[in-house]
Structure formats: C-alpha cells, structure tokens
Amino acid sequence: MHTRTARATHATHATYMQLSFSTGAEGRMWCPGGGLARPGGRTWVGFALWIICASCLCLTANAQFRIPPETVQQWANTFAGEIYSIATKYSGSNLLQKKFKDVEPIIRIDEVDGSALAQKFAKEMQQMLGRKMKSVKRLAESAEDADLYHTFNETLEFDYYNSVMVNTMDEDGEFVELGGEFVLEENEHFSRLSVNTSLSDIQVPTNVYNKDPDILNGIYMSEALNTVFISNFKRDPTLTWQYFGSSTGFFRLYPGIKWTPDENGVITFDCRNRNWYIQAATSPKDIVIVVDVSGSMKGLRLTIAKHTIRTILDTLGENDFVNIIAYNDYVHYVEPCFEGTLVQADLDNREHFKLLVEELHAKGQGKVKKAMKESFRILNEATTQGKGSLCNQAIMLITDGAMEDFQQVFQDYNWPERKVRVFTYLIGREVTFADNVKWIACNNKGYYTHISTLADVQENVMEYLHVLSRPMVINHDHDIIWTEAYMDSVLPNKEQLFNTQAQSMLLMTTVAMPVFSKKNETRSHGILLGVVGSDVPLRELMKLAPRYKLGVHGYAFLNTNNGYILSHPDLRPLYKEGKKLRPKPNYNSVDLSEVEWEDTEETLRTAMVKGETGTFSMDVRASVEKGKRVMFLTNDYFYTTIKDTPFSLGLVLTQGHGEYIFTGNVSIEEGLHDLMQPDLTLADEWTYCETDIDPQHRKFSQLMAVVRYLRGEEPELECDEELLQTVLFDAVVTAPMEAYWTALSLDEAGIEEGVEAAFLGTRAGLMRLTRYVGTEKRVVKKFLTSSDKENLFTMDHFPLWYRRAAEHPPGSFLYYIPNPESRDGKGVVATTAVTVTINDKMAIAAAIGVQMTLELMETRFWAIAKQPNDTDCSRVDGACPLDCESMLINCYIVDSNGFILITKDKKDVGKFLGELEGAVMTQLLRMGMFKRISLYDYQAMCKNPLHHANSARPLLSPFYGLASALKWLLSQFLL
C-alpha cells in the first residue's frame, strides 16, 4: 500500500516532525488573504496556526477579508508562552536537565561499536540455540535406542495419559478410559498455562484410532522420553515445549497439558502435517505437480484432484520449489507467469497456486506425454542452471488413468538413472487404468496411491514423504532443521497475549530432528519413526540483544537464509477483524525487503541471505504512531550470520546520538535508596536479572529481582551488571524529581486544572511517574498503564514520547494526542529530551513530560484567540473584533504533520487538515510550508470487496491515519 502524509518544512532541526514550542527561533504563520508573515519576535510556535474564514472560501479573492498576520502572531506567541510554562513547571524538565548537567564531569561517553556488538550478540544466540540442538539430539538418540530394544506386540494392552481425556470423569464419578488424574499447575514459564512438568501426555488426531496396535506400541516405546524431557529441562530451564511426533500419528508433548478439542469436538491437529515434521522428515525438494483436466475428470474426480493438489502444497515449505501443470489436449501452466521455471514454495506462492487450481475446468482429451516432457524439461533445466533446491526432484501425477502411450517419455528423460521420482495418484472409484498408473510409479522410484474419496486424500498424500525420507533413513543423516517463524497453537490466552505483547515477539521457531529405526532387520527398508523437536520463542532469543545497548531508535532483527523475517520490531503478523486480533495469512513469510523497504537495491537483504558479515548505511523514513508520523533517520546496519543455523542477525544504530552511550558510577547503597522510591518502575519486559531459570524467581518482577540481588538476598540470580550500574546511576540523578512533583502537589495554589500526570524515562528503562489527580478525576485513564504499550518501554521499542522527543531540539517541548480515537477523554502529551554533552559528543539521557487534558489547551487558546470588544475596527475590512469561537471563521491548531489538535468541532480533533480543508492544504504545499512524504506499507491487508454498498472501512492496515491523508489529495485535481 502506497500512502502519503504531510510534513512541515519550517523546522530548524533536520528531523523535526512534531508539534512543539521553542524559544529563540523565528515563526511563520499563514492566513488566507493575509499572505505569509515572518515576524521577528523571540517566541516561536513550532506548530502551525491557521485562521480560516469558512464562509469566504467560495467567494472571489477580492471579496475575502483579511486577517492581520500580526494578530495571528500575537495569539501564537501568547498561547506558546502559556502552554510552555505549564509544561516546564509541571514536568520539572529544567530541574532534570540541570541534574544531568551537574553530573557531566563524572560521566564518560563512548561510541558504540556496532560490528563488535553484532558479533557478541550473534555468538550468544549461537550458544543459546546450540543448547536447544543438544536437547533435541538427546531426544532423538533416546527414541532410537528405545525402539531398538522394543519388540512389537500385536496384542499389547497399555493405558496412557490421553491429553483430551485426562481429568475427565464419567457420570459415576470415575475417570474415563485413558483419562486418569493428571496433576496440572499454572506455570509462568509456559505462558501461565496449566501444565505437568513431571510427565508428558499423548495427543491423537480424531481420524486415528487411539488403541491401534501401532499407536500403543509407539506410545509404550516412547515412554522412555519422559526422563529425557525432564533432564533437558533441568539442564536448560529456558526450554519450552519438547515433543515427539510419530509417523503413526500420535504426538507426545512435554510438559503435559489438557488438550481442548474445537467447537465441533474434533482434534484436527496432526503432527505429521506440521512444517517442522515435514522439513525434518525430508530433504529440500523440487516438485512439479501434473494434473489431468481432460473431460473424464469432471465432477467429483476434479474436486478430489484439486483437494489433492492443495494437500501436496501444504506439505511444502520455503526450502522447496514447485510448479503446477494442467493437461488435456494441450499443456498449460496454471500460472502463465511461472512458465518453464520453478518458484519457491513459500506461503504466498502456495496460496496463489491454490486460488488458481480452483479455476480449473475439465474438458478435452488427456495427453499425458507432452505434460511429462515439459515436467522433465523444467527439472532438468533447474539442475543444469543450479537453481531450485538442488536436492530431491519429483513429479506428482494426478489422473484418472486414461492416457495414451507414455512409456517412451520415461526412457528418453529419466532412465536409467531415475533421478526424478514419479508419484502417481489415481483418482476415482474405478481402477480400470490402475496398472498404467502403478507402472509409472514403480518404474520411476515413486509410490502409487488410489484416492477414491475426499477423506482418503490426507493419508495418501503423506505417503510420498516417507519415500523421500528413505535415503536419509538408510544413510542415517540426522540433519537438524530450523523452521520459519510461526505462532504457538496451544496457547489458551491468545487474545490476551495479542493485546499485551509486541506483535513481533509472539512468534517462535522450532528445532527438529528425524528419528530412524536402527534395527538391522528394518534398517535397509528406511523406516522413519518420527521427528523430535523443541520450540524456541523468539522473545527469548531477542532478550540477548538488550534494548539499552541499541539506543532510542536502534533495534535488532533476525532473518532466515530465504530472506524472510523471524523477528523485527516493524513486523505486524496480526490484523484486526472486528474487535479481535488474528494472524495474517502470510504472517510468517514477510520478506525483509517489505519492512526495510528503502533497501531498494536489496543490498542488505542479499548480504544477509548469503550469510555475510558487514555493515551498510541507509537513509530511512521511520514511521511512528501507527504510521501517522514519520521521522527522517540515517541508520547504520550491522549484520552477521548465526553459526550452525540458517539465521542472520541484524543490528541498527541511528547516526548522531544513537552512536553514543554514556556511563556513570554511584554506590550500591546510594542507588538502592533511590531505587526504592514509590514513583519508580523498571521495564518489566527487559532483563535486568534472569528470573526464568529458577522457578522460585518467576514470581519476581524485574524491580523486585534487582533489589533482592543488590541487597544480597538472591546472590544466585544472573544479572546484567552493566545495566544495573546504569539503573542505579539514573535512579540517583532523577531522585529529586519525586520531591519536586510532591511539592507541586502540596502547594497551596493547587495543581492547574487539567494537568493530570508528570513522567520521565531514562535510557536504562527506568520510569518515574506521578499522578496529580486520582483515577476518578482523570480524563485520560489509560495513559502509562500496563495496557498502554506504545508509551511504555517494551522489548522492541522505547516509548513513543521518548522516541519523538529524541528527534526534537532538546529543551523544547513537542505536543501530541496519543490516541485521538479513544472513547475516553482526549489528552495531550508534552515531552522533551534531556541530554548530556562531553567533548562535542551528545547522548540522550532521558525524556520528561507532562500529560494534560485537551480541554486545558482549548480553554487557553479560545481565551487568547479573541479580540476585546473595544478593539478599533474602523480600518478593518471584515469581521471585527475577531473571535475564533465565532461562526464566521474556523480556527485550527494543527501539528507539523497536519493533524488537528484544536478546532470548534470536537469530532474533527485528530483528523488530517487536508481531509477537511483540502484547498488550504494544497496552498500550504505550494507555499512550501509542508511537503508531501510517501510511505509504503507492504504488510497492509485488504478485505475482499463486498457486493453491496456500505460505509465500512475496507483497509485492515493499522495505517488508518494515513488513509485519511489520501482524501485531501483528490481535492488538488478539483481546484
């Protein structure tokens, strides 16, 4: 999606984007008919103030009355002074800046070495992932040994814990069969899910009989994994789910849980269909699907064929390559754009193929020979040109069996080497041509299956995976695989997590390994027993790249060797459907170029896909506040590979203040005293001390853990000493703010009505907050609460008010409405940056601000923007005395992105000025007071258009604010 926003150009700072007040700079005001005023006063209003006569917009130029520019300037200066005074007084910004200025002689500012930092983080991530791989190897070895010493028993009777049945009782109060008492306790480490960390239990799909001899023998054999599960968890407490997926269909999961069927009482989860199982069971592959669409395939046969194709596509991943050919009298590609080539089987391409397959129609005669020739040609060219997976190659032939002479094509293209396997799927109840179809598979190292109903498709399609896995099994190639990012399917509180965690931190990856039969009598048959695996939440991985080392705008991200994002702060895997958040269809196949979209030459992407190490600089437009605003930054990118994995790590540091970090020392005693003040909190998503290793520590907040560690009460805690030192220093320097804010609260004059809170944050994730009014009197109730993630320190971003203040001239305030769409009362946030400077090196130390009601600003402005009744109107052409609350003129205060803060019509607050006054915004563009900024959102998602008219918003992208900016563009063409 291509969108535009506006940006004021009258700033004195290169990346100035915000509504702000400052002193000592020149302002520029514009009013219709009045021209551009350039007064020389000392006070500058960093937002634009326009006085517009609504009734004169349709009159001729000669009929317009003039509003004196000096009047506008006077209003602006007075309003700026009053609001600036409120912000500085109640925030205490001057005091905090002085406190940091006082400690400059005892601090040191260092330049951050991005390359060294990237190498350090990558090594730590490699070590962490290495521990996961060792755990999986132990599981695979244990499973293979258990099978080696297990003798299959056709009549085995064995009770096990079925995850659906556990703790379920019948009408007589007795536990149901395969149920039994299974102790479950809520566990913080497993997303507060009720689990049993002493035992695993078994999940069996609905279409698999839970007492089949193969199932019972496999479950009995795999009981040996329980001790390994527990041992792994003790060795590495950061492990989450561990499991064994059997080739017979059962799924052993540790820790054990209670599994809940869907609303229809069906268990659709089948471990053999999961990406981690398929990738571990087979090597990468090139697949050409050839489907018969001749007249004999009409009706149910074609429906089954389409379902078979969809099921085959679901077994492919981003390491595989695919194309689909349909044939009757002639051969045609279902996607003409992909003619003669193989495309990566990523989610987007697979879904695209599925849509095209639905459009296939049966007609004509089936001439398979030409289709097979074309398939062999594609696969041969891929091998010759070094394209595709460069591994297994196969053709999937889907037909009802009616075909002409076909033997010669195999002799010409595939014999005697038989490098391409051919799998055949006979569709329909009739088996008249079964011999032909079977011959093709058996003479080309493939597998023949007969699919007579839709219910047969799933099991029959899966058979080809076992055939492709045989070379690995026979050679005992225990390749470890890592999957792309995905969302946990067993979380019970998804909605809560979706709303309280950063979207990019919701995903995980899996490390998996195949399990083979080691028995001598079966080894030559290549029997795959199943796949073992363990989940790795990307949240845990990204903790190893702490935010405080990367600066205000810096961040870390992970990429796969296919160019897809594993984790990135700008990754948005969810979309809003009604009031609920849901995963997007392609949430785990977002390419790096779709997020770092200004990498137009794909220099960064190409280097990371190749696993290179290096650095790269790029000018970027970083959007904030859900895309409503944009900051112009120059970023340095540092990237390197994470060894023994298909992943690469990228670090981003912003040039300027983002290149520096400062340190200072205070005693533990002094710092602890100030750390215990009631107005202070720490970023609970940051890792000051590792509380997840010992179960006894999981109940601690980060602040509690830090205090107990520094007091010597929990010496075994693993803490970040550098971060603790920084926190203690910040606590001491910012401690006087509590006394300052308390004094204001106790002042006899009282707090200015409408001022609700003062706050500050430091680069160490420390926050201080005071509420000047109680909850019952506050207009804005959500600001800086636990649900207000955008304005808090989280794992993937600094607060919005901190990020915006950092790109604004220090000492001057910027003002914005955090959530103009909120049903609560509207509030205004005023914030400014606090800096330290040594030897011309400037670092951001903190940001401080005040939150007030919009009504406070409106009241002040309406009182100021009103000429007294005794104004001399004798030489004035038009309305006099002027009054912004009158019906004759519309007054707007808009910020430097063109969004309205103050207007008479309350429902227009927060809207883009061009949406209401397109002609005015066009004129401002022409005058150079604003410029148009183009942004691209490649993650935007649109609903399918409905066939009836309604006023619903079709765009599901969170960039709603930018959508409104598009409206005013149309007015340019109407002027």
Coordinates of C-alpha atoms in Angstrom, one line a residue, residues 290-297 302 325-332 360-371 402-404:
V290 CA 0.9 -32.6 -13.2
V291 CA -2.9 -32.7 -13.1
D292 CA -5.2 -34.3 -15.7
V293 CA -8.1 -31.9 -16.6
S294 CA -9.5 -33.9 -19.5
G295 CA -13.2 -34.5 -19.9
S296 CA -13.2 -37.7 -17.9
M297 CA -12.1 -35.8 -14.8
L302 CA -11.8 -33.0 -10.4
I325 CA 1.0 -28.0 -15.0
A326 CA -2.5 -29.0 -16.2
Y327 CA -3.0 -31.0 -19.3
N328 CA -5.8 -32.2 -21.7
D329 CA -5.4 -31.7 -25.5
Y330 CA -2.5 -29.3 -24.7
V331 CA -0.3 -28.4 -21.8
H332 CA -0.7 -25.2 -19.9
L360 CA -9.5 -25.4 -13.4
H361 CA -12.2 -27.0 -15.6
A362 CA -12.3 -30.4 -17.2
K363 CA -12.6 -30.8 -21.0
G364 CA -10.9 -32.4 -24.0
Q365 CA -8.7 -35.5 -24.1
G366 CA -5.9 -36.3 -21.8
K367 CA -2.4 -36.4 -23.4
V368 CA 0.0 -37.0 -20.6
K369 CA 3.1 -37.4 -22.8
K370 CA 3.5 -33.7 -23.5
A371 CA 2.9 -32.8 -19.9
A402 CA -7.0 -42.7 -19.0
M403 CA -3.8 -42.0 -21.1
E404 CA -2.1 -42.7 -24.4

